Tab-separated table of C-alpha atoms in Angstrom:
chain	number	residue	atom	x	y	z
A	1	MET	CA	-35.444	-123.287	98.373
A	2	LEU	CA	-36.586	-123.374	101.997
A	3	LEU	CA	-39.272	-120.768	101.410
A	4	VAL	CA	-40.603	-122.013	98.092
A	5	GLY	CA	-43.631	-123.573	99.802
A	6	TYR	CA	-44.454	-120.383	101.665
A	7	SER	CA	-43.825	-118.115	98.693
A	8	ASP	CA	-46.030	-120.238	96.457
A	9	PHE	CA	-48.702	-120.237	99.143
A	10	ILE	CA	-48.649	-116.406	99.220
A	11	LEU	CA	-48.613	-116.322	95.427
A	12	THR	CA	-51.663	-118.573	95.284
A	13	ALA	CA	-53.534	-116.424	97.809
A	14	ARG	CA	-52.722	-113.274	95.861
A	15	ALA	CA	-53.914	-114.929	92.660
A	16	PHE	CA	-57.348	-115.394	94.161
A	17	ALA	CA	-57.400	-111.940	95.768
A	18	THR	CA	-56.533	-109.900	92.678
A	19	ASP	CA	-59.070	-108.411	90.353
A	20	GLU	CA	-60.108	-110.694	87.505
A	21	ASP	CA	-59.081	-108.129	84.920
A	22	GLU	CA	-55.494	-108.044	86.157
A	23	PRO	CA	-52.937	-110.553	84.878
A	24	ARG	CA	-52.436	-113.300	87.419
A	25	PRO	CA	-49.081	-114.943	88.131
A	26	GLU	CA	-48.587	-118.651	87.754
A	27	PRO	CA	-49.043	-119.832	91.379
A	28	ASN	CA	-47.531	-123.303	91.195
A	29	GLN	CA	-44.599	-122.741	88.859
A	30	GLY	CA	-42.105	-123.241	91.714
A	31	TYR	CA	-43.612	-126.593	92.613
A	32	ARG	CA	-43.438	-127.818	89.051
A	33	ARG	CA	-39.793	-126.787	88.821
A	34	LEU	CA	-39.012	-128.683	92.007
A	35	ALA	CA	-40.920	-131.768	90.821
A	36	PHE	CA	-38.797	-131.888	87.668
A	37	PHE	CA	-35.585	-131.107	89.548
A	38	ARG	CA	-35.661	-133.404	92.592
A	39	ARG	CA	-38.541	-135.026	94.440
A	40	ARG	CA	-36.955	-134.361	97.841
A	41	GLU	CA	-36.971	-130.621	97.155
A	42	LEU	CA	-40.666	-130.792	96.293
A	43	LEU	CA	-41.430	-132.628	99.536
A	44	LEU	CA	-39.528	-129.983	101.493
A	45	ALA	CA	-41.516	-127.226	99.832
A	46	LEU	CA	-44.786	-129.009	100.565
A	47	GLY	CA	-43.651	-129.517	104.150
A	48	CYS	CA	-42.979	-125.785	104.428
A	49	LEU	CA	-46.410	-124.975	103.014
A	50	ALA	CA	-48.110	-127.421	105.408
A	51	GLY	CA	-46.141	-126.005	108.330
A	52	VAL	CA	-47.181	-122.440	107.475
A	53	LEU	CA	-50.835	-123.440	107.128
A	54	VAL	CA	-50.940	-125.487	110.341
A	55	LEU	CA	-48.428	-123.745	112.613
A	56	ASP	CA	-48.387	-120.146	111.299
A	57	ILE	CA	-45.562	-118.439	109.441
A	58	LEU	CA	-42.743	-118.432	112.010
A	59	TYR	CA	-43.094	-122.017	113.178
A	60	GLY	CA	-43.770	-123.204	109.662
A	61	VAL	CA	-40.515	-121.703	108.418
A	62	LEU	CA	-38.646	-123.135	111.433
A	63	LEU	CA	-40.090	-126.547	110.578
A	64	ALA	CA	-38.920	-126.131	106.980
A	65	VAL	CA	-35.412	-125.259	108.190
A	66	ALA	CA	-35.347	-128.331	110.445
A	67	LEU	CA	-36.545	-130.571	107.603
A	68	SER	CA	-33.924	-129.118	105.265
A	69	VAL	CA	-31.107	-129.705	107.760
A	70	ALA	CA	-32.301	-133.288	108.287
A	71	GLU	CA	-32.452	-133.847	104.520
A	72	LEU	CA	-28.951	-132.434	104.071
A	73	LEU	CA	-27.550	-134.671	106.801
A	74	SER	CA	-29.236	-137.700	105.244
A	75	ARG	CA	-27.456	-136.964	101.958
A	76	VAL	CA	-23.988	-136.336	103.368
A	77	ALA	CA	-24.299	-139.260	105.791
A	78	ARG	CA	-24.175	-141.635	102.813
A	79	PRO	CA	-22.772	-139.771	99.810
A	80	HIS	CA	-21.682	-141.061	96.447
A	81	ASP	CA	-18.274	-142.704	96.336
A	82	ALA	CA	-16.103	-144.024	93.535
A	83	VAL	CA	-12.995	-145.957	92.642
A	84	PRO	CA	-11.470	-143.997	89.736
A	85	GLY	CA	-9.542	-145.695	86.971
A	86	LEU	CA	-7.635	-144.809	83.826
A	87	VAL	CA	-9.548	-144.331	80.582
A	88	PRO	CA	-7.591	-144.853	77.323
A	89	GLY	CA	-7.158	-141.566	75.472
A	90	MET	CA	-8.572	-139.468	78.306
A	91	ALA	CA	-6.557	-137.440	80.778
A	92	GLY	CA	-7.012	-137.900	84.495
A	93	MET	CA	-8.823	-140.623	86.409
A	94	HIS	CA	-12.529	-141.305	86.158
A	95	GLY	CA	-14.973	-143.426	88.135
A	96	VAL	CA	-15.324	-146.968	86.879
A	97	ASP	CA	-19.075	-146.785	87.489
A	98	GLY	CA	-19.415	-143.919	85.016
A	99	TYR	CA	-16.961	-145.031	82.324
A	100	ALA	CA	-17.141	-148.572	81.003
A	101	GLU	CA	-13.600	-148.241	79.624
A	102	ALA	CA	-12.087	-147.146	82.942
A	103	ARG	CA	-9.657	-149.620	84.455
A	104	VAL	CA	-8.276	-149.561	87.981
A	105	VAL	CA	-4.486	-149.727	88.108
A	106	PRO	CA	-3.864	-153.333	89.224
A	107	GLY	CA	-2.933	-153.399	92.897
A	108	LEU	CA	-3.762	-149.695	93.348
A	109	PRO	CA	-7.361	-148.801	94.195
A	110	VAL	CA	-7.894	-145.063	94.488
A	111	TYR	CA	-10.894	-144.307	96.657
A	112	ARG	CA	-12.948	-141.121	96.479
A	113	TYR	CA	-15.619	-140.273	99.055
A	114	ASP	CA	-17.687	-137.412	97.670
A	115	SER	CA	-18.320	-135.591	100.926
A	116	PRO	CA	-16.280	-134.170	103.749
A	117	VAL	CA	-15.863	-136.859	106.402
A	118	PHE	CA	-17.328	-135.845	109.748
A	119	PHE	CA	-19.212	-137.346	112.687
A	120	ALA	CA	-22.383	-138.167	110.698
A	121	ASN	CA	-20.642	-140.278	108.044
A	122	ALA	CA	-17.330	-141.316	109.612
A	123	GLU	CA	-18.351	-144.940	110.130
A	124	ASP	CA	-19.930	-145.134	106.673
A	125	PHE	CA	-16.667	-143.834	105.182
A	126	ARG	CA	-14.564	-146.393	107.068
A	127	ARG	CA	-16.804	-149.295	106.060
A	128	ARG	CA	-17.041	-148.363	102.395
A	129	ALA	CA	-13.348	-147.568	102.035
A	130	LEU	CA	-12.435	-151.035	103.316
A	131	ALA	CA	-15.137	-152.563	101.106
A	132	ALA	CA	-13.529	-150.899	98.081
A	133	VAL	CA	-10.319	-152.773	98.910
A	134	ASP	CA	-12.117	-156.089	99.458
A	135	GLU	CA	-13.870	-155.817	96.084
A	136	GLN	CA	-10.655	-155.622	94.041
A	137	GLU	CA	-10.000	-158.529	91.707
A	138	THR	CA	-6.212	-158.378	92.107
A	139	PRO	CA	-4.185	-158.292	95.344
A	140	VAL	CA	-4.041	-154.748	96.708
A	141	ARG	CA	-0.566	-153.359	97.349
A	142	TRP	CA	-1.338	-149.664	97.692
A	143	PHE	CA	-4.473	-147.788	98.690
A	144	VAL	CA	-4.785	-144.093	97.835
A	145	LEU	CA	-7.442	-141.964	99.484
A	146	ASP	CA	-8.462	-139.022	97.303
A	147	THR	CA	-9.229	-136.288	99.847
A	148	GLU	CA	-10.265	-133.490	97.492
A	149	ALA	CA	-13.840	-133.406	98.861
A	150	ASN	CA	-12.576	-132.723	102.378
A	151	VAL	CA	-12.764	-128.969	102.765
A	152	THR	CA	-12.682	-129.294	106.552
A	153	VAL	CA	-11.931	-132.054	109.044
A	154	ASP	CA	-12.799	-132.829	112.639
A	155	ILE	CA	-11.298	-135.350	115.010
A	156	THR	CA	-13.950	-137.955	114.134
A	157	ALA	CA	-12.892	-137.769	110.493
A	158	LEU	CA	-9.233	-138.186	111.417
A	159	ASP	CA	-10.127	-141.123	113.681
A	160	SER	CA	-11.852	-142.825	110.747
A	161	VAL	CA	-9.008	-142.198	108.315
A	162	ASP	CA	-6.542	-143.447	110.919
A	163	ALA	CA	-8.667	-146.572	111.447
A	164	VAL	CA	-8.586	-147.328	107.702
A	165	HIS	CA	-4.843	-146.682	107.675
A	166	ALA	CA	-4.280	-149.037	110.631
A	167	GLU	CA	-6.446	-151.794	109.136
A	168	LEU	CA	-4.761	-151.677	105.740
A	169	THR	CA	-1.287	-151.467	107.241
A	170	ALA	CA	-2.084	-154.610	109.227
A	171	ARG	CA	-2.945	-156.296	105.912
A	172	GLY	CA	0.380	-155.235	104.413
A	173	VAL	CA	-1.135	-152.536	102.190
A	174	VAL	CA	0.639	-149.202	101.754
A	175	PHE	CA	-1.720	-146.348	102.641
A	176	ALA	CA	-1.373	-142.969	100.890
A	177	LEU	CA	-3.273	-139.711	100.673
A	178	ALA	CA	-3.706	-137.620	97.537
A	179	ARG	CA	-4.905	-134.082	96.887
A	180	VAL	CA	-4.804	-132.969	100.505
A	181	LYS	CA	-5.554	-129.254	100.637
A	182	GLN	CA	-2.597	-127.322	101.970
A	183	ASP	CA	-4.697	-125.288	104.391
A	184	LEU	CA	-5.875	-128.545	106.001
A	185	ARG	CA	-2.423	-129.961	106.675
A	186	THR	CA	-2.314	-128.514	110.207
A	187	GLU	CA	-5.004	-130.840	111.575
A	188	PRO	CA	-3.496	-134.134	110.318
A	189	ASP	CA	-0.078	-132.927	111.457
A	190	GLY	CA	-1.344	-132.161	114.951
A	191	TYR	CA	-3.303	-135.414	115.127
A	192	GLY	CA	-0.214	-137.432	114.175
A	193	LEU	CA	-1.669	-138.831	110.955
A	194	THR	CA	1.030	-137.265	108.788
A	195	ALA	CA	3.744	-138.898	110.873
A	196	SER	CA	2.064	-142.320	110.867
A	197	VAL	CA	1.289	-142.290	107.136
A	198	GLY	CA	4.622	-140.692	106.208
A	199	GLY	CA	5.163	-137.405	104.451
A	200	GLU	CA	6.326	-139.191	101.300
A	201	ARG	CA	2.900	-140.883	101.110
A	202	ILE	CA	0.982	-137.591	100.993
A	203	LEU	CA	0.873	-136.838	97.290
A	204	PRO	CA	-0.316	-133.699	95.500
A	205	THR	CA	-2.193	-135.282	92.579
A	206	LEU	CA	-3.583	-138.615	91.452
A	207	PRO	CA	-1.053	-138.954	88.573
A	208	THR	CA	1.807	-138.521	91.049
A	209	ALA	CA	0.171	-141.181	93.226
A	210	VAL	CA	0.027	-143.596	90.294
A	211	GLU	CA	3.639	-142.849	89.366
A	212	GLY	CA	4.668	-143.233	93.003
A	213	TYR	CA	3.024	-146.633	93.100
A	214	ARG	CA	4.682	-147.784	89.885
A	215	SER	CA	8.058	-146.592	91.130
A	216	TRP	CA	7.486	-148.445	94.405
A	217	VAL	CA	6.601	-151.636	92.518
A	218	ARG	CA	9.776	-151.393	90.424
A	219	ASP	CA	11.875	-150.808	93.540
A	220	HIS	CA	10.364	-153.860	95.187
A	221	GLY	CA	11.134	-156.151	92.294
A	222	GLY	CA	7.670	-156.240	90.790
A	223	ARG	CA	6.055	-155.074	87.621
A	224	SER	CA	3.266	-152.559	87.399
A	225	GLU	CA	0.737	-153.143	84.631
A	226	ARG	CA	-0.464	-150.122	82.760
């Protein structure tokens, strides 16, 4: 995708240089595909083309790489997030923004941040995770962080998760993690997050998290609505 602008530029030049009797390729097909796919991709391609025309090939491609990295960071710095709920007749949990029938388990918001947490989005993650708790219509008793999108972690990410854990614990909310990848357990263990959250609050799946919450409610003399 980085070189679409340059490749289309070369294709256009070749189209004008070839003999009229020879079949000519469609020079702007790549641009049209990008325009239909995503406007940002089209702007990147045009930026690459402009860079090649103004700065020459090498610097133009380097500019395209820099623009692509900046665009990627802008997307992962504020990714999509969701609070999944249960949908009648459908297995699993699904975002309430995508399914009108989805209902959050009362007292148990599950929060999903659709990007690995790292230095560029750590503060955004912390703010939006706490906002997801504040937006609940019923008192929150448990908070489950769905970590499936985290394929790697750094210390900034663990600082942010620990900050959310500390804030919710201070409010009297039980903090739990779900779907933590086994090959990532070393970092939270070494950081001390596993010990502070509690091994029994690191759950393999979202259904086990929901069942764990309902069991906790029964043990504490309450009633969990389904």
